[in-house]
mmCIF file of C-alpha atoms in Angstrom:
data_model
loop_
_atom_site.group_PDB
_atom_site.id
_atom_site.type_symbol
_atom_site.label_atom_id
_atom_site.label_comp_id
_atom_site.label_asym_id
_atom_site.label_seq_id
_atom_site.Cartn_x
_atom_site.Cartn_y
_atom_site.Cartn_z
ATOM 1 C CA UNK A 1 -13.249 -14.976 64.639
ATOM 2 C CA UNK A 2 -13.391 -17.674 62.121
ATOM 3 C CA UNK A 3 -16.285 -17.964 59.618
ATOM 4 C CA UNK A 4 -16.761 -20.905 57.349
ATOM 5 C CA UNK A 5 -18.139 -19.921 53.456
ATOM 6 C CA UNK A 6 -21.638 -21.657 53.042
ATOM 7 C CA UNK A 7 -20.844 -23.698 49.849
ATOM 8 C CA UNK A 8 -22.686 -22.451 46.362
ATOM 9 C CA UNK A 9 -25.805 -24.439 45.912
ATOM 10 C CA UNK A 10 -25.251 -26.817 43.123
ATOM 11 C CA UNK A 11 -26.962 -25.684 39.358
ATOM 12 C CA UNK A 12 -29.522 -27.989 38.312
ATOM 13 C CA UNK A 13 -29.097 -30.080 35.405
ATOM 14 C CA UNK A 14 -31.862 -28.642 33.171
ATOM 15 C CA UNK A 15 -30.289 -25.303 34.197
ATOM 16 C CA UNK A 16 -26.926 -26.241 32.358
ATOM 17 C CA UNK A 17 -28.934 -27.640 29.613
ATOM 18 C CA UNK A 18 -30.455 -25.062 29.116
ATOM 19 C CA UNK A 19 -27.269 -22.763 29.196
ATOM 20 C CA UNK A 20 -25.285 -24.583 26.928
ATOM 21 C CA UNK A 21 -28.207 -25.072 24.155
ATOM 22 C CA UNK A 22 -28.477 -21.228 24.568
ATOM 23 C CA UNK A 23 -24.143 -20.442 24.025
ATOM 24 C CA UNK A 24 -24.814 -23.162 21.251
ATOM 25 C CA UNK A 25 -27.296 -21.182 19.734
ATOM 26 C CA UNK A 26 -24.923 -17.917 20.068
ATOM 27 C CA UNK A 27 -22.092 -19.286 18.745
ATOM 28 C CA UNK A 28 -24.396 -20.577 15.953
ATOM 29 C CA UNK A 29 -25.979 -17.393 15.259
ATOM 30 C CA UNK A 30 -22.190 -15.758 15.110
ATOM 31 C CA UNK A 31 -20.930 -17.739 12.154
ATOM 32 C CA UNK A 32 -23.854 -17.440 10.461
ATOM 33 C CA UNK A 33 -23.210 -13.530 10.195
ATOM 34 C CA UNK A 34 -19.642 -14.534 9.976
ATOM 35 C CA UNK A 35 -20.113 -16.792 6.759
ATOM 36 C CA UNK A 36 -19.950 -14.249 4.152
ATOM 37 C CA UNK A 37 -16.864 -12.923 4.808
ATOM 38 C CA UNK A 38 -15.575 -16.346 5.445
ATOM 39 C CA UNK A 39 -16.418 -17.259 2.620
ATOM 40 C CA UNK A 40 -15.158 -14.749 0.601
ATOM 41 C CA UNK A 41 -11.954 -15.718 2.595
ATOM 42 C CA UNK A 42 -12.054 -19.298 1.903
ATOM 43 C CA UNK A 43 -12.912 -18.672 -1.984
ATOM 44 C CA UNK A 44 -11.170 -15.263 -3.361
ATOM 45 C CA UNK A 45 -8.068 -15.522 -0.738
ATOM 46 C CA UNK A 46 -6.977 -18.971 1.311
ATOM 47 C CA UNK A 47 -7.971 -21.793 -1.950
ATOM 48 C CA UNK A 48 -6.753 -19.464 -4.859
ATOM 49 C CA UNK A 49 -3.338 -18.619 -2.827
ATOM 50 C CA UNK A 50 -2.834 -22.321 -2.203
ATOM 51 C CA UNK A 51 -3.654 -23.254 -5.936
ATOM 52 C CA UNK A 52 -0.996 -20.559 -7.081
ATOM 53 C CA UNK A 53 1.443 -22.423 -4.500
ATOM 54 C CA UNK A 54 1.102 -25.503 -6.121
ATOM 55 C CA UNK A 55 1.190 -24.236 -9.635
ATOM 56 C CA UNK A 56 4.251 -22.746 -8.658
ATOM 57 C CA UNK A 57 6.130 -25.928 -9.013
ATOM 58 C CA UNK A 58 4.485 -26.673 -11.906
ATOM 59 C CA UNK A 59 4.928 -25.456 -15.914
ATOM 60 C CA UNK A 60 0.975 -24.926 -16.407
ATOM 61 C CA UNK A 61 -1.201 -22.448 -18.829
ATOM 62 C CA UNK A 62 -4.493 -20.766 -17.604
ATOM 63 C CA UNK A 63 -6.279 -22.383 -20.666
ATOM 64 C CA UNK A 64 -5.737 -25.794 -19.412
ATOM 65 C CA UNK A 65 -6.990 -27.818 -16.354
ATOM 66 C CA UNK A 66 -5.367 -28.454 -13.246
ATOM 67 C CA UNK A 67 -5.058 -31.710 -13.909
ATOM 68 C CA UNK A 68 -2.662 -30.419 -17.395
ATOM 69 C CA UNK A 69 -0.112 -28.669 -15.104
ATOM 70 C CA UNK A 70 3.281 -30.614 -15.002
ATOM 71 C CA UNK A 71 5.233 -30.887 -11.963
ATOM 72 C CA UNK A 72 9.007 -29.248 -12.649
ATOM 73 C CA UNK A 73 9.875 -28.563 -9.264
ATOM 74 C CA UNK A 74 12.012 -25.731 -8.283
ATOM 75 C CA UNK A 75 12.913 -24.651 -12.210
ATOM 76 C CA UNK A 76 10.327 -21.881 -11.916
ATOM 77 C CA UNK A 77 12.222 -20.264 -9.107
ATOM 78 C CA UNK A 78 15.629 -21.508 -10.740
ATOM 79 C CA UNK A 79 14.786 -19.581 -13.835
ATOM 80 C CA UNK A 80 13.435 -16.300 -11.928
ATOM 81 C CA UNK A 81 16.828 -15.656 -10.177
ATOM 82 C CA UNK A 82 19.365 -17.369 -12.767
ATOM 83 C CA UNK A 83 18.093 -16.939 -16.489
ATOM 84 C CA UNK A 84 15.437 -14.281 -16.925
ATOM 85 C CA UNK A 85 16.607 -10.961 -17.585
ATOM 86 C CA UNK A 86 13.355 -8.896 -17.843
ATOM 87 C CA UNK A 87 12.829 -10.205 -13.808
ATOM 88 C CA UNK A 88 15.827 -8.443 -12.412
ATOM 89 C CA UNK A 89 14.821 -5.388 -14.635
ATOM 90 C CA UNK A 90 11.321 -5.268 -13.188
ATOM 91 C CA UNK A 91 12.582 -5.161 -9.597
ATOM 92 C CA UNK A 92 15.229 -2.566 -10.458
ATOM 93 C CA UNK A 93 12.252 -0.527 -11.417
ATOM 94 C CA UNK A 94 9.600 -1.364 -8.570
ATOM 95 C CA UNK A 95 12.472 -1.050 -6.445
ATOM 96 C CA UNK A 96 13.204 2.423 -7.914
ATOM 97 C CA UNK A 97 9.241 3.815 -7.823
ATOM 98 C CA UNK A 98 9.059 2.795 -4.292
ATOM 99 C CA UNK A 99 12.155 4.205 -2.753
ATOM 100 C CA UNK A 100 11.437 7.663 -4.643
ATOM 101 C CA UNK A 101 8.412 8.135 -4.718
ATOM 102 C CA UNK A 102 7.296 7.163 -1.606
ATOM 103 C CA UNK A 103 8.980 9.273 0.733
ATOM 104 C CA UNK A 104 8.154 11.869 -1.659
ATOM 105 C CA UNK A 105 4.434 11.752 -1.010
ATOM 106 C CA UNK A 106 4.312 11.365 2.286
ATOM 107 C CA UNK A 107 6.314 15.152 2.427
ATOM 108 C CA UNK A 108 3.960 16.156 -0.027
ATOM 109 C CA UNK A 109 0.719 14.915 2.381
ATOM 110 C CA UNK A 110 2.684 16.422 5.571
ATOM 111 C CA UNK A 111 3.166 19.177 3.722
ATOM 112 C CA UNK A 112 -0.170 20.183 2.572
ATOM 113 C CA UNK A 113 -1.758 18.837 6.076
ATOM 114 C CA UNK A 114 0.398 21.242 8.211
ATOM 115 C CA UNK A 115 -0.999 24.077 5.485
ATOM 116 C CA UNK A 116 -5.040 22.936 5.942
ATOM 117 C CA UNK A 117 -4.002 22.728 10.065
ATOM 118 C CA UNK A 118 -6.248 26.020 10.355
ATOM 119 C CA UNK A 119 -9.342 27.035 11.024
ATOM 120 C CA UNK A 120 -10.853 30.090 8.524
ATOM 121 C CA UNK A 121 -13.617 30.032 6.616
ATOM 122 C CA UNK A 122 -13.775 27.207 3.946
ATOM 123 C CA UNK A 123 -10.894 24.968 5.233
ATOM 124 C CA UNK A 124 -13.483 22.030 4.648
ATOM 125 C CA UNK A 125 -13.504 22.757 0.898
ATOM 126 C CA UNK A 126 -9.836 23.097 0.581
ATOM 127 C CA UNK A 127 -9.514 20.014 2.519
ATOM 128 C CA UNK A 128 -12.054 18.100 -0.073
ATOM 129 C CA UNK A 129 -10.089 19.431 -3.453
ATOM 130 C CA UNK A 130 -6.618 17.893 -2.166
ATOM 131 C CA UNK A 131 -8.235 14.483 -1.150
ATOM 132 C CA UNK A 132 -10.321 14.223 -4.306
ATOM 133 C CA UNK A 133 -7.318 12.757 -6.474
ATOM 134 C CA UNK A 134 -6.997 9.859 -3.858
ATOM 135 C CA UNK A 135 -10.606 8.639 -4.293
ATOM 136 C CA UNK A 136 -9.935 8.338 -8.492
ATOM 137 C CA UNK A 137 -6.893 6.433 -7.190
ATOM 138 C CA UNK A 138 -5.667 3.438 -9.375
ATOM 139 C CA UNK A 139 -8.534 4.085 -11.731
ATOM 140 C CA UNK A 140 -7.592 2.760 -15.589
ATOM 141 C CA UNK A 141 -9.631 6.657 -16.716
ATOM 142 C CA UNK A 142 -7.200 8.999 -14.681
ATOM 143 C CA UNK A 143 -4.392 7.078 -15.804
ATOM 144 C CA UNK A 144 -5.514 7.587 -19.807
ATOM 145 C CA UNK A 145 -5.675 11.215 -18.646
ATOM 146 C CA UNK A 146 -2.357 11.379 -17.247
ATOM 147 C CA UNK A 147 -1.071 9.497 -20.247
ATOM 148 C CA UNK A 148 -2.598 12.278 -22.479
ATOM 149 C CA UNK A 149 -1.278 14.846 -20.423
ATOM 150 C CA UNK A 150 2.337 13.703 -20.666
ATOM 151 C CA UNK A 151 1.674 12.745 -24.499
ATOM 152 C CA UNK A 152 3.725 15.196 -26.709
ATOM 153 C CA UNK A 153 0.551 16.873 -27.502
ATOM 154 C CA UNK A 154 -0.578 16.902 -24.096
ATOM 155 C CA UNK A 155 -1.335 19.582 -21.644
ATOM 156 C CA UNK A 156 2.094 19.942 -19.820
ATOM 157 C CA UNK A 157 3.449 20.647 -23.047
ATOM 158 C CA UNK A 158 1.185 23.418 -24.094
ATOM 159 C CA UNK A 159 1.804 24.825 -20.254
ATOM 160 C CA UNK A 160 5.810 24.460 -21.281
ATOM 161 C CA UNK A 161 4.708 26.479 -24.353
ATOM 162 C CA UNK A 162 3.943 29.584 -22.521
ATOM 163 C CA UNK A 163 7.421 30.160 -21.779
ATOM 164 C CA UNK A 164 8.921 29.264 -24.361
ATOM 165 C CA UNK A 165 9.980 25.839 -23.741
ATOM 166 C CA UNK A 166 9.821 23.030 -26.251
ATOM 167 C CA UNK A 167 8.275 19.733 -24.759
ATOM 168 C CA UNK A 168 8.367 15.970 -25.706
ATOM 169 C CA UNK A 169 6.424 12.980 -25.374
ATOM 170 C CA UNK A 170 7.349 11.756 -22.020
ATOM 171 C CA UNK A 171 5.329 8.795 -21.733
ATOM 172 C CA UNK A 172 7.406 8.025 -24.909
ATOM 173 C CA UNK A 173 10.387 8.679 -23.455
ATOM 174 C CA UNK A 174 13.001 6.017 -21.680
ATOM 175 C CA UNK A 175 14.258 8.636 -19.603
ATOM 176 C CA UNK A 176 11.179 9.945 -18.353
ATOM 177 C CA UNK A 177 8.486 7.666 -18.586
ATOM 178 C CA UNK A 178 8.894 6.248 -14.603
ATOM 179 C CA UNK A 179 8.847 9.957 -13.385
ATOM 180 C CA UNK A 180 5.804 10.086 -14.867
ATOM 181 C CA UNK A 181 4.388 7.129 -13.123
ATOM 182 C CA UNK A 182 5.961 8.443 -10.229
ATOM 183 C CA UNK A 183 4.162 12.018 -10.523
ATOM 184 C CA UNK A 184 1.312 10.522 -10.592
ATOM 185 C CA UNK A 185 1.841 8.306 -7.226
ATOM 186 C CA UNK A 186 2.780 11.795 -5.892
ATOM 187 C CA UNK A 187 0.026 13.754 -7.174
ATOM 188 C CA UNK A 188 -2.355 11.152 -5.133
ATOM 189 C CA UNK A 189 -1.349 11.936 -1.650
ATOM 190 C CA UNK A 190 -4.660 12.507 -0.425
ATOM 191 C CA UNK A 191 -4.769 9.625 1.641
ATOM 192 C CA UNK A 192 -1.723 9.920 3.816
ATOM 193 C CA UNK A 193 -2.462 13.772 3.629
ATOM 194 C CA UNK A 194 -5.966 13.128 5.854
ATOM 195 C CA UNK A 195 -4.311 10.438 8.469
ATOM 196 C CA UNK A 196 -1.897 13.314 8.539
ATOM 197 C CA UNK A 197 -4.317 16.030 9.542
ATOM 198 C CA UNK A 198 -6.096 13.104 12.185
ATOM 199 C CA UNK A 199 -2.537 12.755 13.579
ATOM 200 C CA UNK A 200 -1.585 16.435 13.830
ATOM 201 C CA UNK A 201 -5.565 17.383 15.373
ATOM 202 C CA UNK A 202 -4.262 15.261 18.106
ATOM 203 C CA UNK A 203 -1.181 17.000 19.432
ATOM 204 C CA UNK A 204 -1.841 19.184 22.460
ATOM 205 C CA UNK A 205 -1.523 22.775 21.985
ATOM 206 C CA UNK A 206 -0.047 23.221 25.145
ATOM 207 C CA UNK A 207 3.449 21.936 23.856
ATOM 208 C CA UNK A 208 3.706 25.171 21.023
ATOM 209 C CA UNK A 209 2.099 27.249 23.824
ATOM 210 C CA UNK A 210 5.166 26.375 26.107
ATOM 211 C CA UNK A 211 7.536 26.302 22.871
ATOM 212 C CA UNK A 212 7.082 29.552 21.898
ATOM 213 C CA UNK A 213 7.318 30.785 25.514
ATOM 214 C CA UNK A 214 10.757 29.431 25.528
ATOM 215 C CA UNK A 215 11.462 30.982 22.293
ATOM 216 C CA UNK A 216 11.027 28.216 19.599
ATOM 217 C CA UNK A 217 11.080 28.965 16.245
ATOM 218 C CA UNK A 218 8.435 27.222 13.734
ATOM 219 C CA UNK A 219 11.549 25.140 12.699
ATOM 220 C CA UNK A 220 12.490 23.875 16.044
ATOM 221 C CA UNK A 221 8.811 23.584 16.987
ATOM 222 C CA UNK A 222 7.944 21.318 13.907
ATOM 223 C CA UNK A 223 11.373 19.026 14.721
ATOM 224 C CA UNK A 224 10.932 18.735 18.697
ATOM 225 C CA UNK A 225 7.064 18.976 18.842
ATOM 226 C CA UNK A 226 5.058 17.739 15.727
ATOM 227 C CA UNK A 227 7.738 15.159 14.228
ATOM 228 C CA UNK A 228 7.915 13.392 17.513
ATOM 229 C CA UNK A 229 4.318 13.724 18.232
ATOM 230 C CA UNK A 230 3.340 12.538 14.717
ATOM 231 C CA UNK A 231 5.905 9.347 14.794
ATOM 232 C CA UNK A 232 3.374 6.969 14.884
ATOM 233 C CA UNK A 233 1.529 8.287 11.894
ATOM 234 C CA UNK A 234 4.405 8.408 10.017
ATOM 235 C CA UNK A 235 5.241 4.754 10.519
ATOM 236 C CA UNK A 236 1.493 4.038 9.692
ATOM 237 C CA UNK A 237 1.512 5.609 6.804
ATOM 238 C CA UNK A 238 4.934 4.682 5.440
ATOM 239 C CA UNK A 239 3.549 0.869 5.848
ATOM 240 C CA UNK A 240 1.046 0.959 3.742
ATOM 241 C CA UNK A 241 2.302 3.692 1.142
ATOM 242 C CA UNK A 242 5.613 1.201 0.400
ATOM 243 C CA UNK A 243 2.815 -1.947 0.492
ATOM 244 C CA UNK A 244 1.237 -0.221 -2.521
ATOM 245 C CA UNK A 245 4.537 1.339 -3.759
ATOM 246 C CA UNK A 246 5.612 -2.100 -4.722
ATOM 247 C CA UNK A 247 2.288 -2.711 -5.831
ATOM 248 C CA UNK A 248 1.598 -0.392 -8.969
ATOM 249 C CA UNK A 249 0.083 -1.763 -11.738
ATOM 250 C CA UNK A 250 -2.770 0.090 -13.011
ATOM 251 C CA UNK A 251 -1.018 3.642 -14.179
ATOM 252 C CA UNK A 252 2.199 1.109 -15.696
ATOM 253 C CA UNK A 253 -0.013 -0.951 -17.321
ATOM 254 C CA UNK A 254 -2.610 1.821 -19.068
ATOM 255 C CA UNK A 255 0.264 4.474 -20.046
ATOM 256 C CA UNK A 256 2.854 1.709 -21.560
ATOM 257 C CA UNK A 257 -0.310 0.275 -23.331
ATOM 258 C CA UNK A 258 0.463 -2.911 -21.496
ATOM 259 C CA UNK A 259 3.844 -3.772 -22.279
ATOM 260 C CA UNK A 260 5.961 -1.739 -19.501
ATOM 261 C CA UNK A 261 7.492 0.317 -22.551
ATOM 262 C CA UNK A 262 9.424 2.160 -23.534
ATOM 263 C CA UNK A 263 12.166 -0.207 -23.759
ATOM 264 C CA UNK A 264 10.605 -1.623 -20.483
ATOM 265 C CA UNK A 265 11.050 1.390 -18.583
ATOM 266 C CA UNK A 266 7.918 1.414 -16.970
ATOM 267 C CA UNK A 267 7.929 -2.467 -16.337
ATOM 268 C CA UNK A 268 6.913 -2.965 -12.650
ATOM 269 C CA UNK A 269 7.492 -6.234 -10.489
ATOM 270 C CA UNK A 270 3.627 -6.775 -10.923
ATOM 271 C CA UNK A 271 2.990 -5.785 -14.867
ATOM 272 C CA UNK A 272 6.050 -8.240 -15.502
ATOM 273 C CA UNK A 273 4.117 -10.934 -13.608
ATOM 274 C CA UNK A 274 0.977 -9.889 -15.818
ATOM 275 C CA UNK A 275 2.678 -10.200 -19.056
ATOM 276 C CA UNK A 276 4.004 -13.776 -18.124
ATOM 277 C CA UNK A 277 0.995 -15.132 -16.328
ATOM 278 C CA UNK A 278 -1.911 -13.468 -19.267
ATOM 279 C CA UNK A 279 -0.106 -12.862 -22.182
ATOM 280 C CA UNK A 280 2.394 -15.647 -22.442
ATOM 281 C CA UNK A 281 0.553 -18.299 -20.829
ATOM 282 C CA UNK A 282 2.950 -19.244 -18.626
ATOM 283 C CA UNK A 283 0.603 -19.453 -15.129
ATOM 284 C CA UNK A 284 3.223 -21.298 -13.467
ATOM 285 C CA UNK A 285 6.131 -19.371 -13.543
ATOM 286 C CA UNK A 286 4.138 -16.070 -13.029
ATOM 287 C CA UNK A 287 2.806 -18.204 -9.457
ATOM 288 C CA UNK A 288 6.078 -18.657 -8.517
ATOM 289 C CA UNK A 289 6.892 -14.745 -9.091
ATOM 290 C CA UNK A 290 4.125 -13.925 -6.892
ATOM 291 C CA UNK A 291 4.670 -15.892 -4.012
ATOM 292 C CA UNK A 292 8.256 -14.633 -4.316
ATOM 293 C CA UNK A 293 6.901 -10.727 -4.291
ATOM 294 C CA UNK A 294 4.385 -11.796 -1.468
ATOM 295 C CA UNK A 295 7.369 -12.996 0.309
ATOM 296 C CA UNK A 296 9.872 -9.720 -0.079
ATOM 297 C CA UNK A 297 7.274 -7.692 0.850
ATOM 298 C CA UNK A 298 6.450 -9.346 3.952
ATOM 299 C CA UNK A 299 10.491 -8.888 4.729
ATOM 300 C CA UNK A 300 9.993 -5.599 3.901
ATOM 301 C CA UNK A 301 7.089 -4.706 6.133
ATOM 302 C CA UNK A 302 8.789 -7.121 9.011
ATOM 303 C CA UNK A 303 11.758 -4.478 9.059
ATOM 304 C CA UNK A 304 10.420 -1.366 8.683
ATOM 305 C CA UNK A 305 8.256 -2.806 12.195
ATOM 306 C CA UNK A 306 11.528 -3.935 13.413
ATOM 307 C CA UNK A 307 13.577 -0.493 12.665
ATOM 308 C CA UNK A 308 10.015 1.451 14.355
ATOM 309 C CA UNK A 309 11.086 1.328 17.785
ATOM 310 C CA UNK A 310 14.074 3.078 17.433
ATOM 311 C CA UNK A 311 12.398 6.409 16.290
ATOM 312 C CA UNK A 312 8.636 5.894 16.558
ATOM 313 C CA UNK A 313 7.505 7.898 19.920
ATOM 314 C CA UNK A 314 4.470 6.700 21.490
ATOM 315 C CA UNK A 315 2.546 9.121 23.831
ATOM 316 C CA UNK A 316 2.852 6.786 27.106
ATOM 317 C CA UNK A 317 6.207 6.286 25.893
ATOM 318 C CA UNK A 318 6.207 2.717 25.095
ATOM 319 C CA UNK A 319 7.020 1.065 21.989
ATOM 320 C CA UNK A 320 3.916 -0.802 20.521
#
């Protein structure tokens, strides 16, 4: 038996007035809670990164105008890959913290999270004490107190002392100074350490349970169960550790006084573009290194995503 619909009754005109002033209103009311932060967008982000793209191409000095900045083109970017020495030093370097110490502190975090994976009585304190570096993270005072530390007067020395060993300034030191820096990266693995603990809180117990009733060892358990399991956190954290791997300044910049010393051993990618853009005056060139850095590390980023899916396990088995 056939029915026909009964056709909706048309909406009065006021009515859609009176709807649309209201979504007006709405949407109103929206960017006006949205206009701080787009603001802050608009002036500390978007205009300043387009002004550095244009004095890119330009040989300009920060205690000029706009309007002084002289158009040269690609020589900026000609002179970064072709005639500057100190450039292709500063990326051996970066290049160098990142790829060691990195990977190092993310074992470290795993490390110590898989330790503070328990439950007895004042876990919450222990837990506290290893994150506490993380929050004086990139701080100019815990750097001066790792520079004193490392100073030939300094506390590791007088701890070398006590058996016997004879120490030496290792801040001073060519040979030494980037472990230091690098320590101290380490040291700070607070961060990843407490996305570690999230991720491992997460994996059912069930899987050990069944593991250990099939005779798995804590080696075989930690490869086939909690590796797999905590993929995803891994890949997380390995993100945005290399992201600020590549982006140390603060520790380079307090403990070689500035300068990257000794003999530019502790010159990062970003305390080179410091020293040209602040202390030589040279705004435009130290544009064009940025844009260049903002550009490798966005490569970077795009192939560590890109390499993810062929050892990041999700739990419904799809790749993200």
């Amino acid at each position: 038996m056939l029915t026909a619909t009964t056709p909706a009754p048309p909406v009065p005109a006021a009515q859609r007035r009176g709807r649309g002033a209201r979504r007006r209103r709405q949407d109103a009311a929206g960017y006006i809670f949205l206009s701080p932060w787009l603001l802050g967008l608009l002036g500390i982000t978007a205009i300043p990164m387009l002004i550095s793209l244009y004095l890119s191409f330009t040989d300009y000095s920060p205690l000029g105008s706009l309007s002084d900045a002289t158009w040269v083109g690609l020589d900026n970017y000609r002179r970064m890959f072709t005639t500057d020495p100190s450039y292709w030093h500063a990326v051996r370097v970066t290049v160098e913290f990142a790829v060691i110490a990195v990977p190092l502190k993310l074992a470290a975090a795993l490390a110590v999270a898989l330790l503070l994976n328990r439950t007895f009585r004042g876990i919450a304190w222990f837990r506290g004490l290893f994150y506490l570096p993380s929050l004086l993270g990139g701080s100019v005072a815990l750097a001066i107190v790792w520079r004193s530390m490392f100073n030939r007067e300094g506390a590791f020395n007088s701890l070398l002392s006590l058996f016997g060993i004879h120490g030496q300034p290792w801040v001073n030191d060519p040979n030494f100074a980037l472990e230091t820096l690098m320590l101290l990266a380490i040291w700070q693995f607070g961060a990843p350490m407490v996305i570690f603990l999230a991720g491992l809180k997460q994996v059912p117990t069930e899987l050990y349970e069944a593991a250990s009733v099939d005779g798995a060892g804590a080696w075989r358990k930690f490869r086939n169960i909690t590796l797999p399991m905590l993929s995803p956190v891994i890949f997380f954290n390995l993100v945005l550790e290399t992201i600020h791997g590549f982006q140390g300044f603060t520790a380079a910049f307090v403990v070689s006084g500035g300068t990257g010393g000794p003999v530019d051993a502790t010159l990062m990618y970003t305390l080179d573009l410091y020293v040209k853009g602040f202390t030589e005056l040279d705004m435009g060139y130290a544009s064009a290194m940025a844009w260049v850095f903002l550009v490798v590390v966005g490569l970077v980023t795009v192939v560590l995503f890109s390499t993810g899916r062929f050892w990041v396990h999700y739990s419904d088995s799809e790749a993200k």
